[in-house]
Amino acid sequence: MKCPFCHHDETQVLDTRVSEEGDAIRRRRRCAKCDKRFTTYERIELMMPVVVKKNGSRTEFAASKLRASLMLALRKRPVAAAEVDAAIVSIQENLLTSGLREVESGYIGELVMQQLKRLDKVAYIRFASVYKNFEDLAEFQNAIAAEVGHERKPRS
């Protein structure tokens, strides 16, 4: 660790403590050259993967967009806010633990559908109807039937 005062490379750790919140390590250091003291903090840095959209463009992952999508599908549905929060955390954990640096938006859509299917079947169908871009009523009916476990054949 370089000294912020004289930029000398050698510093000595005098004291190490966990922060009150438990999310960082606080270290008191002393420079071996100028003898000045300073504090450093170590925090975990988790990087969400970059989202690759359908058109090939890349953007940062935005939890606010994830929340907005879930809330739109769950509009006027009897799902507690704590359950929505848990679904968002689950999706984010899945993305973090995937180890991927980039992830296609379709993959995130699939994770959202998994969570909605667990939370509320109507919200799941709402989201799927937009996400899967059903072309006609038969596709929509097949999706609903598959959800209830009675696969329908398309009409001729």
PDB file of N, CA and C in Angstrom, residues 136-138 141-142 152-156:
ATOM      1  N   ASP A 136     -50.179 -15.337 -32.104  1.00  0.00           N
ATOM      2  CA  ASP A 136     -51.639 -15.455 -32.211  1.00  0.00           C
ATOM      3  C   ASP A 136     -52.213 -16.037 -30.927  1.00  0.00           C
ATOM      4  N   LEU A 137     -53.517 -16.110 -30.878  1.00  0.00           N
ATOM      5  CA  LEU A 137     -54.227 -16.576 -29.701  1.00  0.00           C
ATOM      6  C   LEU A 137     -53.887 -18.037 -29.370  1.00  0.00           C
ATOM      7  N   ALA A 138     -53.659 -18.845 -30.392  1.00  0.00           N
ATOM      8  CA  ALA A 138     -53.353 -20.267 -30.163  1.00  0.00           C
ATOM      9  C   ALA A 138     -52.065 -20.429 -29.354  1.00  0.00           C
ATOM     10  N   GLN A 141     -52.888 -19.555 -25.805  1.00  0.00           N
ATOM     11  CA  GLN A 141     -53.663 -20.634 -25.190  1.00  0.00           C
ATOM     12  C   GLN A 141     -52.773 -21.824 -24.850  1.00  0.00           C
ATOM     13  N   ASN A 142     -51.821 -22.144 -25.723  1.00  0.00           N
ATOM     14  CA  ASN A 142     -50.896 -23.253 -25.460  1.00  0.00           C
ATOM     15  C   ASN A 142     -50.033 -22.963 -24.237  1.00  0.00           C
ATOM     16  N   ARG A 152     -52.351 -28.097 -25.249  1.00  0.00           N
ATOM     17  CA  ARG A 152     -53.335 -28.102 -26.345  1.00  0.00           C
ATOM     18  C   ARG A 152     -52.626 -28.152 -27.663  1.00  0.00           C
ATOM     19  N   LYS A 153     -53.282 -28.740 -28.630  1.00  0.00           N
ATOM     20  CA  LYS A 153     -52.776 -28.773 -29.986  1.00  0.00           C
ATOM     21  C   LYS A 153     -53.277 -27.523 -30.709  1.00  0.00           C
ATOM     22  N   PRO A 154     -52.426 -26.886 -31.543  1.00  0.00           N
ATOM     23  CA  PRO A 154     -52.876 -25.724 -32.302  1.00  0.00           C
ATOM     24  C   PRO A 154     -54.002 -26.103 -33.248  1.00  0.00           C
ATOM     25  N   ARG A 155     -54.941 -25.169 -33.404  1.00  0.00           N
ATOM     26  CA  ARG A 155     -56.076 -25.412 -34.306  1.00  0.00           C
ATOM     27  C   ARG A 155     -55.634 -25.237 -35.738  1.00  0.00           C
ATOM     28  N   SER A 156     -56.212 -26.044 -36.627  1.00  0.00           N
ATOM     29  CA  SER A 156     -55.850 -25.941 -38.046  1.00  0.00           C
ATOM     30  C   SER A 156     -56.819 -25.076 -38.784  1.00  0.00           C
TER      31      SER A 156
END
